[in-house]
Amino acid sequence: MATYCRALSDAFESGADTQNAVNDVVTPYTLTSYAKDALKNYVPQLRDTYNASELDDDHPVRFTNRGFRIDHSDEREHEFCWRVPQAGRGNAFWIPLRINPEQESLWFDLLDESITVGEFRLQQHRTSWVLHVTVEYEVTEPETPDNPTRIGFDIGESKLLTGCAYQNNTPTQPYIYDGGRARALRKEMHTTLKRLQERNAEQWRVDERFDHYQNALTDIVEKASREAVEYAESFEDPVIVLEDLSYIRENLDYGKYMNRRLHSWAFARLTDRIEDKALEAGIPVEFVNPRYTSQTCHACGHIGSRGSQSEFKCTNVECWVSEYQADINAAANIANRFDPWGESVPWKLERDDSPRDGSTLDSATAHRESSARPAQTTLTEWG
């Protein structure tokens, strides 16, 4: 670990910006060829891709996939072991791995080489070591049924995730995953880390607390995304409809305070995990423009008002909706904006709701194409 970090630091500080230049710096170091090859790929990226001006102290050791090998035996307490080559000695030793049980099938796929491993990384967390392995596998993107059940999901602050099926032009059996725990964790993380920094706490203590909160939030993302897909599976011929985050992050301006809150919560993480798990379950996923979904009445299409975080009020006196749960209303709008039949949406807003880039409002054909594509995930385990 220390040798790798010195090689990384020297290559970066030397100004090397090509693989050949990095190779000249790292060649004298006692590292495996897999680690050196990873450095030759990574150091130029730090400048070109990440525009880094300095290095953090906690960089993991990176290896190219050429050096990855595992073994399995159900007679061991930790059934999977990772082969670690020793630089300059021509031999190797084996490290037992404690894997995530939910990813066990992928480890067996790695063992029989039915899926492809990418770069892998080893990182120390005080008394433990974590190995991150990136794998790629083919996922055939499912086709949209002729008469699908559209299921919209709204990601928010008050309610982390709200789902709503849209059947016969009617919101049906809504699903809500409360965001209170995630919101409390984010607030607690901000307060705790600020206090530790004010007290000049050791960096390892700050990192430990940060990792604790990030792991807890990751668990919430995994659970919420799993429940979302299970909810969709309860309907016949489901299609999951999500907001296109490029509009949320780039085209909408909620003001400084709200923008900070949006960016502080991992909208993309939750959206990506829902999409990944949906495709693995054979459920199509579509993306739509999210503009005004929280301000539009799902029944009549008029712009209403959101008097509180949880309440939507329709201002159209001819509409049967007076007050409605705001997140369910938004999820219903998201579901309704996907039009599998290619027809225009049968209602219009009282103001211009067209995207700034001129694309259509009620479809997402430019965002995804139905085809086989490589899916990617990271397997994490502890040595």
Tab-separated table of C-alpha atoms in Angstrom:
chain	number	residue	atom	x	y	z
A	1	MET	CA	0.000	0.000	0.000
A	2	ALA	CA	2.737	2.482	0.997
A	3	THR	CA	4.818	1.631	-2.086
A	4	TYR	CA	1.848	2.152	-4.385
A	5	CYS	CA	1.000	5.515	-2.795
A	6	ARG	CA	4.606	6.706	-3.212
A	7	ALA	CA	4.590	5.654	-6.865
A	8	LEU	CA	1.249	7.395	-7.440
A	9	SER	CA	2.441	10.577	-5.733
A	10	ASP	CA	5.769	10.661	-7.603
A	11	ALA	CA	4.091	10.055	-10.974
A	12	PHE	CA	1.545	12.792	-10.327
A	13	GLU	CA	4.052	15.317	-8.955
A	14	SER	CA	6.361	14.689	-11.919
A	15	GLY	CA	3.731	16.122	-14.238
A	16	ALA	CA	3.473	12.894	-16.251
A	17	ASP	CA	0.424	13.068	-18.493
A	18	THR	CA	0.939	10.053	-20.784
A	19	GLN	CA	1.223	6.338	-20.114
A	20	ASN	CA	4.837	6.281	-21.300
A	21	ALA	CA	5.746	9.156	-18.990
A	22	VAL	CA	4.102	7.443	-16.005
A	23	ASN	CA	5.827	4.179	-16.889
A	24	ASP	CA	9.245	5.879	-16.692
A	25	VAL	CA	8.444	7.010	-13.138
A	26	VAL	CA	6.891	3.826	-11.707
A	27	THR	CA	9.167	1.213	-13.306
A	28	PRO	CA	11.714	1.200	-10.418
A	29	TYR	CA	9.040	0.551	-7.796
A	30	THR	CA	8.472	-2.945	-6.412
A	31	LEU	CA	4.895	-3.328	-7.613
A	32	THR	CA	3.116	-5.982	-9.638
A	33	SER	CA	2.747	-5.276	-13.339
A	34	TYR	CA	-1.035	-5.139	-12.775
A	35	ALA	CA	-0.659	-2.236	-10.332
A	36	LYS	CA	1.814	-0.423	-12.587
A	37	ASP	CA	-0.503	-0.800	-15.589
A	38	ALA	CA	-3.364	0.619	-13.525
A	39	LEU	CA	-1.197	3.602	-12.564
A	40	LYS	CA	-0.318	4.221	-16.223
A	41	ASN	CA	-4.050	4.427	-16.994
A	42	TYR	CA	-5.046	6.379	-13.902
A	43	VAL	CA	-2.474	9.173	-13.535
A	44	PRO	CA	-3.198	10.788	-16.945
A	45	GLN	CA	-6.912	10.639	-16.100
A	46	LEU	CA	-6.301	12.623	-12.919
A	47	ARG	CA	-5.212	15.549	-15.083
A	48	ASP	CA	-7.329	15.189	-18.209
A	49	THR	CA	-10.587	13.849	-16.780
A	50	TYR	CA	-10.655	14.977	-13.157
A	51	ASN	CA	-8.566	18.173	-13.504
A	52	ALA	CA	-6.905	17.359	-10.178
A	53	SER	CA	-4.476	19.875	-8.700
A	54	GLU	CA	-3.452	17.713	-5.725
A	55	LEU	CA	-3.907	14.181	-4.404
A	56	ASP	CA	-5.941	12.925	-1.468
A	57	ASP	CA	-4.224	10.753	1.112
A	58	ASP	CA	-6.636	7.835	0.869
A	59	HIS	CA	-6.265	6.635	-2.728
A	60	PRO	CA	-6.953	2.902	-3.078
A	61	VAL	CA	-4.496	0.530	-4.748
A	62	ARG	CA	-5.720	-0.091	-8.302
A	63	PHE	CA	-5.149	-3.222	-10.366
A	64	THR	CA	-5.961	-4.027	-13.980
A	65	ASN	CA	-8.200	-7.034	-14.529
A	66	ARG	CA	-5.249	-9.024	-15.893
A	67	GLY	CA	-4.217	-9.894	-12.361
A	68	PHE	CA	-7.584	-10.933	-10.960
A	69	ARG	CA	-8.096	-14.520	-9.805
A	70	ILE	CA	-10.358	-16.082	-7.181
A	71	ASP	CA	-10.897	-19.563	-5.769
A	72	HIS	CA	-13.908	-21.171	-4.104
A	73	SER	CA	-14.479	-24.009	-1.666
A	74	ASP	CA	-17.627	-24.587	0.382
A	75	GLU	CA	-15.487	-26.307	3.035
A	76	ARG	CA	-13.980	-22.980	4.143
A	77	GLU	CA	-15.594	-20.517	6.516
A	78	HIS	CA	-15.054	-17.804	3.901
A	79	GLU	CA	-15.720	-19.740	0.715
A	80	PHE	CA	-14.122	-17.282	-1.713
A	81	CYS	CA	-10.432	-16.374	-1.692
A	82	TRP	CA	-8.540	-13.788	-3.708
A	83	ARG	CA	-5.086	-14.530	-5.131
A	84	VAL	CA	-2.633	-11.704	-4.401
A	85	PRO	CA	0.619	-11.815	-6.409
A	86	GLN	CA	3.787	-10.678	-4.630
A	87	ALA	CA	5.832	-8.205	-6.604
A	88	GLY	CA	9.333	-9.377	-7.513
A	89	ARG	CA	8.954	-12.797	-5.863
A	90	GLY	CA	7.154	-14.780	-8.530
A	91	ASN	CA	4.669	-16.248	-6.044
A	92	ALA	CA	1.372	-15.266	-4.419
A	93	PHE	CA	-0.749	-15.689	-1.306
A	94	TRP	CA	-4.494	-16.110	-0.861
A	95	ILE	CA	-6.768	-13.804	1.155
A	96	PRO	CA	-10.215	-15.014	2.326
A	97	LEU	CA	-13.102	-12.709	1.382
A	98	ARG	CA	-16.282	-11.924	3.279
A	99	ILE	CA	-18.709	-11.241	0.442
A	100	ASN	CA	-22.145	-9.658	0.302
A	101	PRO	CA	-24.635	-12.589	0.279
A	102	GLU	CA	-26.881	-10.708	-2.163
A	103	GLN	CA	-24.018	-10.709	-4.702
A	104	GLU	CA	-23.098	-14.373	-4.312
A	105	SER	CA	-24.427	-15.378	-7.749
A	106	LEU	CA	-22.185	-12.776	-9.397
A	107	TRP	CA	-19.151	-14.209	-7.615
A	108	PHE	CA	-19.944	-17.646	-9.004
A	109	ASP	CA	-20.314	-16.054	-12.444
A	110	LEU	CA	-16.865	-14.528	-11.979
A	111	LEU	CA	-15.498	-17.913	-10.970
A	112	ASP	CA	-16.673	-19.643	-14.151
A	113	GLU	CA	-15.789	-16.551	-16.244
A	114	SER	CA	-19.325	-16.054	-17.548
A	115	ILE	CA	-19.057	-12.354	-16.697
A	116	THR	CA	-16.157	-9.954	-17.232
A	117	VAL	CA	-14.180	-8.317	-14.465
A	118	GLY	CA	-12.909	-4.777	-14.890
A	119	GLU	CA	-10.471	-2.781	-12.791
A	120	PHE	CA	-10.428	-3.670	-9.101
A	121	ARG	CA	-9.314	-1.626	-6.112
A	122	LEU	CA	-8.047	-2.388	-2.614
A	123	GLN	CA	-8.530	0.169	0.150
A	124	GLN	CA	-7.702	0.171	3.848
A	125	HIS	CA	-10.250	1.335	6.432
A	126	ARG	CA	-8.323	1.430	9.702
A	127	THR	CA	-8.224	-2.248	10.783
A	128	SER	CA	-9.979	-3.727	7.752
A	129	TRP	CA	-9.392	-3.888	3.999
A	130	VAL	CA	-12.085	-3.523	1.359
A	131	LEU	CA	-11.820	-4.944	-2.147
A	132	HIS	CA	-13.973	-3.323	-4.853
A	133	VAL	CA	-14.399	-5.369	-8.013
A	134	THR	CA	-16.157	-3.937	-11.071
A	135	VAL	CA	-17.908	-6.496	-13.278
A	136	GLU	CA	-19.679	-6.204	-16.609
A	137	TYR	CA	-22.465	-8.455	-17.880
A	138	GLU	CA	-24.922	-8.316	-20.726
A	139	VAL	CA	-28.472	-7.246	-19.954
A	140	THR	CA	-31.080	-7.390	-22.702
A	141	GLU	CA	-33.191	-4.295	-22.379
A	142	PRO	CA	-36.829	-5.439	-22.234
A	143	GLU	CA	-39.369	-4.245	-24.783
A	144	THR	CA	-42.308	-2.087	-23.738
A	145	PRO	CA	-45.590	-4.068	-23.729
A	146	ASP	CA	-48.401	-3.040	-26.091
A	147	ASN	CA	-50.652	-2.039	-23.215
A	148	PRO	CA	-48.350	-1.374	-20.264
A	149	THR	CA	-49.093	-0.343	-16.717
A	150	ARG	CA	-47.161	2.896	-16.326
A	151	ILE	CA	-45.603	3.300	-12.888
A	152	GLY	CA	-44.111	6.679	-12.019
A	153	PHE	CA	-41.634	7.297	-9.215
A	154	ASP	CA	-41.047	10.666	-7.600
A	155	ILE	CA	-37.854	11.152	-5.578
A	156	GLY	CA	-38.102	13.839	-2.942
A	157	GLU	CA	-37.075	15.225	0.419
A	158	SER	CA	-40.108	14.539	2.625
A	159	LYS	CA	-40.918	11.184	1.078
A	160	LEU	CA	-37.742	9.690	-0.291
A	161	LEU	CA	-39.571	7.667	-2.933
A	162	THR	CA	-43.216	7.711	-4.007
A	163	GLY	CA	-44.558	5.314	-6.603
A	164	CYS	CA	-47.908	5.397	-8.365
A	165	ALA	CA	-49.351	3.080	-10.991
A	166	TYR	CA	-51.467	4.731	-13.669
A	167	GLN	CA	-54.288	2.489	-14.890
A	168	ASN	CA	-57.353	3.578	-16.877
A	169	ASN	CA	-56.231	7.215	-16.464
A	170	THR	CA	-56.447	6.788	-12.696
A	171	PRO	CA	-53.694	6.700	-10.018
A	172	THR	CA	-53.757	3.247	-8.436
A	173	GLN	CA	-52.358	1.728	-5.224
A	174	PRO	CA	-49.623	4.284	-4.441
A	175	TYR	CA	-46.425	3.272	-2.684
A	176	ILE	CA	-44.432	5.511	-0.328
A	177	TYR	CA	-40.946	5.003	1.105
A	178	ASP	CA	-40.487	7.570	3.854
A	179	GLY	CA	-37.396	9.754	3.691
A	180	GLY	CA	-37.200	10.613	7.371
A	181	ARG	CA	-34.310	8.284	8.169
A	182	ALA	CA	-32.225	9.481	5.212
A	183	ARG	CA	-32.959	13.113	6.025
A	184	ALA	CA	-31.963	12.617	9.672
A	185	LEU	CA	-28.749	10.835	8.675
A	186	ARG	CA	-27.728	13.634	6.315
A	187	LYS	CA	-28.389	16.267	8.981
A	188	GLU	CA	-26.538	14.274	11.624
A	189	MET	CA	-23.611	13.675	9.240
A	190	HIS	CA	-23.293	17.393	8.483
A	191	THR	CA	-23.369	18.324	12.184
A	192	THR	CA	-20.985	15.572	13.303
A	193	LEU	CA	-18.365	16.167	10.631
A	194	LYS	CA	-18.456	19.918	11.228
A	195	ARG	CA	-17.864	19.435	14.963
A	196	LEU	CA	-15.005	16.997	14.388
A	197	GLN	CA	-13.315	19.429	12.035
A	198	GLU	CA	-13.785	22.319	14.473
A	199	ARG	CA	-12.074	20.217	17.153
A	200	ASN	CA	-9.193	19.364	14.806
A	201	ALA	CA	-9.950	15.669	15.152
A	202	GLU	CA	-7.630	13.137	13.559
A	203	GLN	CA	-8.421	12.632	9.870
A	204	TRP	CA	-9.005	8.912	10.353
A	205	ARG	CA	-11.781	9.710	12.821
A	206	VAL	CA	-13.445	12.105	10.350
A	207	ASP	CA	-13.139	9.496	7.583
A	208	GLU	CA	-14.559	6.795	9.830
A	209	ARG	CA	-17.682	8.811	10.628
A	210	PHE	CA	-18.123	9.837	6.993
A	211	ASP	CA	-17.899	6.183	5.886
A	212	HIS	CA	-20.434	5.241	8.565
A	213	TYR	CA	-23.026	7.679	7.255
A	214	GLN	CA	-22.349	6.879	3.612
A	215	ASN	CA	-22.779	3.161	4.273
A	216	ALA	CA	-26.045	3.823	6.094
A	217	LEU	CA	-27.349	5.944	3.210
A	218	THR	CA	-26.267	3.290	0.723
A	219	ASP	CA	-28.291	0.714	2.650
A	220	ILE	CA	-31.339	2.984	2.375
A	221	VAL	CA	-30.829	3.387	-1.388
A	222	GLU	CA	-30.555	-0.379	-1.825
A	223	LYS	CA	-33.665	-1.095	0.221
A	224	ALA	CA	-35.761	1.640	-1.414
A	225	SER	CA	-34.778	0.603	-4.942
A	226	ARG	CA	-35.483	-3.062	-4.197
A	227	GLU	CA	-38.930	-2.257	-2.802
A	228	ALA	CA	-39.650	-0.015	-5.805
A	229	VAL	CA	-39.037	-2.859	-8.252
A	230	GLU	CA	-41.056	-5.285	-6.119
A	231	TYR	CA	-43.915	-2.779	-6.163
A	232	ALA	CA	-43.718	-2.544	-9.963
A	233	GLU	CA	-43.690	-6.340	-10.261
A	234	SER	CA	-47.052	-6.498	-8.485
A	235	PHE	CA	-48.734	-5.036	-11.612
A	236	GLU	CA	-49.327	-6.644	-14.982
A	237	ASP	CA	-46.971	-5.576	-17.809
A	238	PRO	CA	-45.269	-2.783	-15.799
A	239	VAL	CA	-43.124	0.007	-17.229
A	240	ILE	CA	-41.204	2.106	-14.722
A	241	VAL	CA	-41.152	5.824	-15.523
A	242	LEU	CA	-38.458	8.014	-13.952
A	243	GLU	CA	-37.474	11.657	-14.151
A	244	ASP	CA	-34.654	12.527	-16.528
A	245	LEU	CA	-32.113	13.911	-14.067
A	246	SER	CA	-30.388	16.031	-16.689
A	247	TYR	CA	-33.370	18.389	-16.478
A	248	ILE	CA	-33.310	18.454	-12.673
A	249	ARG	CA	-29.591	19.135	-12.396
A	250	GLU	CA	-29.032	21.362	-15.420
A	251	ASN	CA	-32.253	23.038	-16.548
A	252	LEU	CA	-34.104	23.776	-13.332
A	253	ASP	CA	-33.097	26.371	-10.790
A	254	TYR	CA	-34.748	26.047	-7.394
A	255	GLY	CA	-32.593	28.707	-5.772
A	256	LYS	CA	-29.373	28.337	-3.781
A	257	TYR	CA	-30.921	26.559	-0.780
A	258	MET	CA	-32.944	24.016	-2.720
A	259	ASN	CA	-30.167	23.367	-5.211
A	260	ARG	CA	-27.846	22.495	-2.322
A	261	ARG	CA	-30.408	20.060	-0.936
A	262	LEU	CA	-30.941	18.453	-4.330
A	263	HIS	CA	-27.237	17.972	-4.894
A	264	SER	CA	-26.596	16.797	-1.333
A	265	TRP	CA	-28.908	13.840	-1.775
A	266	ALA	CA	-27.891	11.184	-4.262
A	267	PHE	CA	-30.789	11.434	-6.722
A	268	ALA	CA	-28.653	9.768	-9.353
A	269	ARG	CA	-27.714	6.889	-7.044
A	270	LEU	CA	-31.320	6.008	-6.321
A	271	THR	CA	-32.410	6.420	-9.944
A	272	ASP	CA	-29.540	4.271	-11.194
A	273	ARG	CA	-30.236	1.488	-8.707
A	274	ILE	CA	-33.928	1.400	-9.617
A	275	GLU	CA	-32.998	1.209	-13.301
A	276	ASP	CA	-30.403	-1.527	-12.740
A	277	LYS	CA	-32.703	-3.703	-10.663
A	278	ALA	CA	-35.663	-3.140	-12.968
A	279	LEU	CA	-33.706	-4.244	-16.040
A	280	GLU	CA	-32.455	-7.331	-14.200
A	281	ALA	CA	-36.091	-8.123	-13.381
A	282	GLY	CA	-37.103	-7.655	-17.036
A	283	ILE	CA	-39.040	-4.420	-16.472
A	284	PRO	CA	-38.625	-1.628	-19.068
A	285	VAL	CA	-37.531	1.782	-17.772
A	286	GLU	CA	-38.378	5.087	-19.485
A	287	PHE	CA	-37.362	8.673	-18.695
A	288	VAL	CA	-39.431	11.850	-19.000
A	289	ASN	CA	-39.073	15.577	-18.473
A	290	PRO	CA	-39.861	16.405	-14.812
A	291	ARG	CA	-40.818	20.068	-15.237
A	292	TYR	CA	-43.858	21.058	-13.163
A	293	THR	CA	-44.697	17.477	-12.168
A	294	SER	CA	-45.112	18.640	-8.575
A	295	GLN	CA	-47.182	21.705	-9.559
A	296	THR	CA	-49.515	20.176	-12.147
A	297	CYS	CA	-52.826	18.498	-11.381
A	298	HIS	CA	-52.711	14.909	-12.646
A	299	ALA	CA	-56.468	14.971	-13.332
A	300	CYS	CA	-56.930	18.144	-15.387
A	301	GLY	CA	-53.413	19.369	-16.195
A	302	HIS	CA	-53.796	22.819	-14.680
A	303	ILE	CA	-51.039	24.421	-12.637
A	304	GLY	CA	-52.005	24.309	-8.991
A	305	SER	CA	-50.282	25.208	-5.751
A	306	ARG	CA	-48.304	23.259	-3.195
A	307	GLY	CA	-49.260	24.797	0.093
A	308	SER	CA	-47.025	22.439	2.060
A	309	GLN	CA	-44.477	19.714	1.385
A	310	SER	CA	-47.194	17.060	1.407
A	311	GLU	CA	-50.260	18.866	0.010
A	312	PHE	CA	-51.193	19.786	-3.567
A	313	LYS	CA	-54.181	22.024	-4.350
A	314	CYS	CA	-55.765	22.248	-7.793
A	315	THR	CA	-56.853	25.770	-8.786
A	316	ASN	CA	-59.242	24.628	-11.522
A	317	VAL	CA	-62.769	25.052	-10.124
A	318	GLU	CA	-64.122	22.561	-12.673
A	319	CYS	CA	-61.744	19.800	-11.593
A	320	TRP	CA	-62.844	17.146	-9.130
A	321	VAL	CA	-59.467	17.369	-7.369
A	322	SER	CA	-59.352	19.914	-4.581
A	323	GLU	CA	-56.549	18.647	-2.355
A	324	TYR	CA	-54.267	15.700	-3.060
A	325	GLN	CA	-51.155	14.114	-1.555
A	326	ALA	CA	-48.426	16.062	-3.343
A	327	ASP	CA	-45.897	13.265	-3.899
A	328	ILE	CA	-48.534	10.871	-5.238
A	329	ASN	CA	-49.762	13.603	-7.568
A	330	ALA	CA	-46.207	14.104	-8.850
A	331	ALA	CA	-45.657	10.354	-9.326
A	332	ALA	CA	-48.928	10.118	-11.277
A	333	ASN	CA	-47.786	12.985	-13.531
A	334	ILE	CA	-44.454	11.265	-14.140
A	335	ALA	CA	-46.232	8.036	-15.080
A	336	ASN	CA	-48.659	9.862	-17.366
A	337	ARG	CA	-45.899	11.656	-19.258
A	338	PHE	CA	-44.678	8.452	-20.832
A	339	ASP	CA	-46.818	7.754	-23.883
A	340	PRO	CA	-46.104	4.269	-25.291
A	341	TRP	CA	-48.500	4.818	-28.191
A	342	GLY	CA	-46.721	7.873	-29.587
A	343	GLU	CA	-49.747	10.145	-29.240
A	344	SER	CA	-49.736	13.635	-27.782
A	345	VAL	CA	-50.693	14.141	-24.179
A	346	PRO	CA	-54.461	14.929	-24.086
A	347	TRP	CA	-54.058	18.035	-21.914
A	348	LYS	CA	-52.056	21.225	-22.010
A	349	LEU	CA	-50.663	23.343	-19.223
A	350	GLU	CA	-51.718	26.916	-18.614
A	351	ARG	CA	-48.103	27.998	-19.230
A	352	ASP	CA	-45.401	26.839	-21.585
A	353	ASP	CA	-43.977	23.596	-20.231
A	354	SER	CA	-41.808	22.659	-23.185
A	355	PRO	CA	-38.190	21.626	-22.515
A	356	ARG	CA	-35.572	24.245	-23.232
A	357	ASP	CA	-33.785	21.966	-25.690
A	358	GLY	CA	-36.891	21.678	-27.870
A	359	SER	CA	-37.437	17.947	-27.313
A	360	THR	CA	-40.901	16.451	-26.847
A	361	LEU	CA	-42.426	16.508	-23.395
A	362	ASP	CA	-44.151	13.152	-23.177
A	363	SER	CA	-41.570	10.694	-24.442
A	364	ALA	CA	-37.998	9.729	-23.797
A	365	THR	CA	-36.936	7.983	-26.970
A	366	ALA	CA	-33.794	10.088	-27.113
A	367	HIS	CA	-32.698	8.898	-23.690
A	368	ARG	CA	-32.697	5.118	-24.160
A	369	GLU	CA	-32.789	2.625	-26.984
A	370	SER	CA	-33.968	-0.959	-26.654
A	371	SER	CA	-30.917	-3.125	-27.164
A	372	ALA	CA	-28.592	-5.465	-25.359
A	373	ARG	CA	-26.117	-3.415	-23.353
A	374	PRO	CA	-23.416	-4.090	-20.777
A	375	ALA	CA	-24.512	-3.519	-17.204
A	376	GLN	CA	-21.939	-2.696	-14.559
A	377	THR	CA	-21.884	-3.077	-10.819
A	378	THR	CA	-19.295	-3.110	-8.073
A	379	LEU	CA	-18.842	-6.128	-5.832
A	380	THR	CA	-17.612	-5.192	-2.389
A	381	GLU	CA	-16.135	-7.522	0.174
A	382	TRP	CA	-13.817	-7.432	3.158
A	383	GLY	CA	-10.582	-9.280	3.549
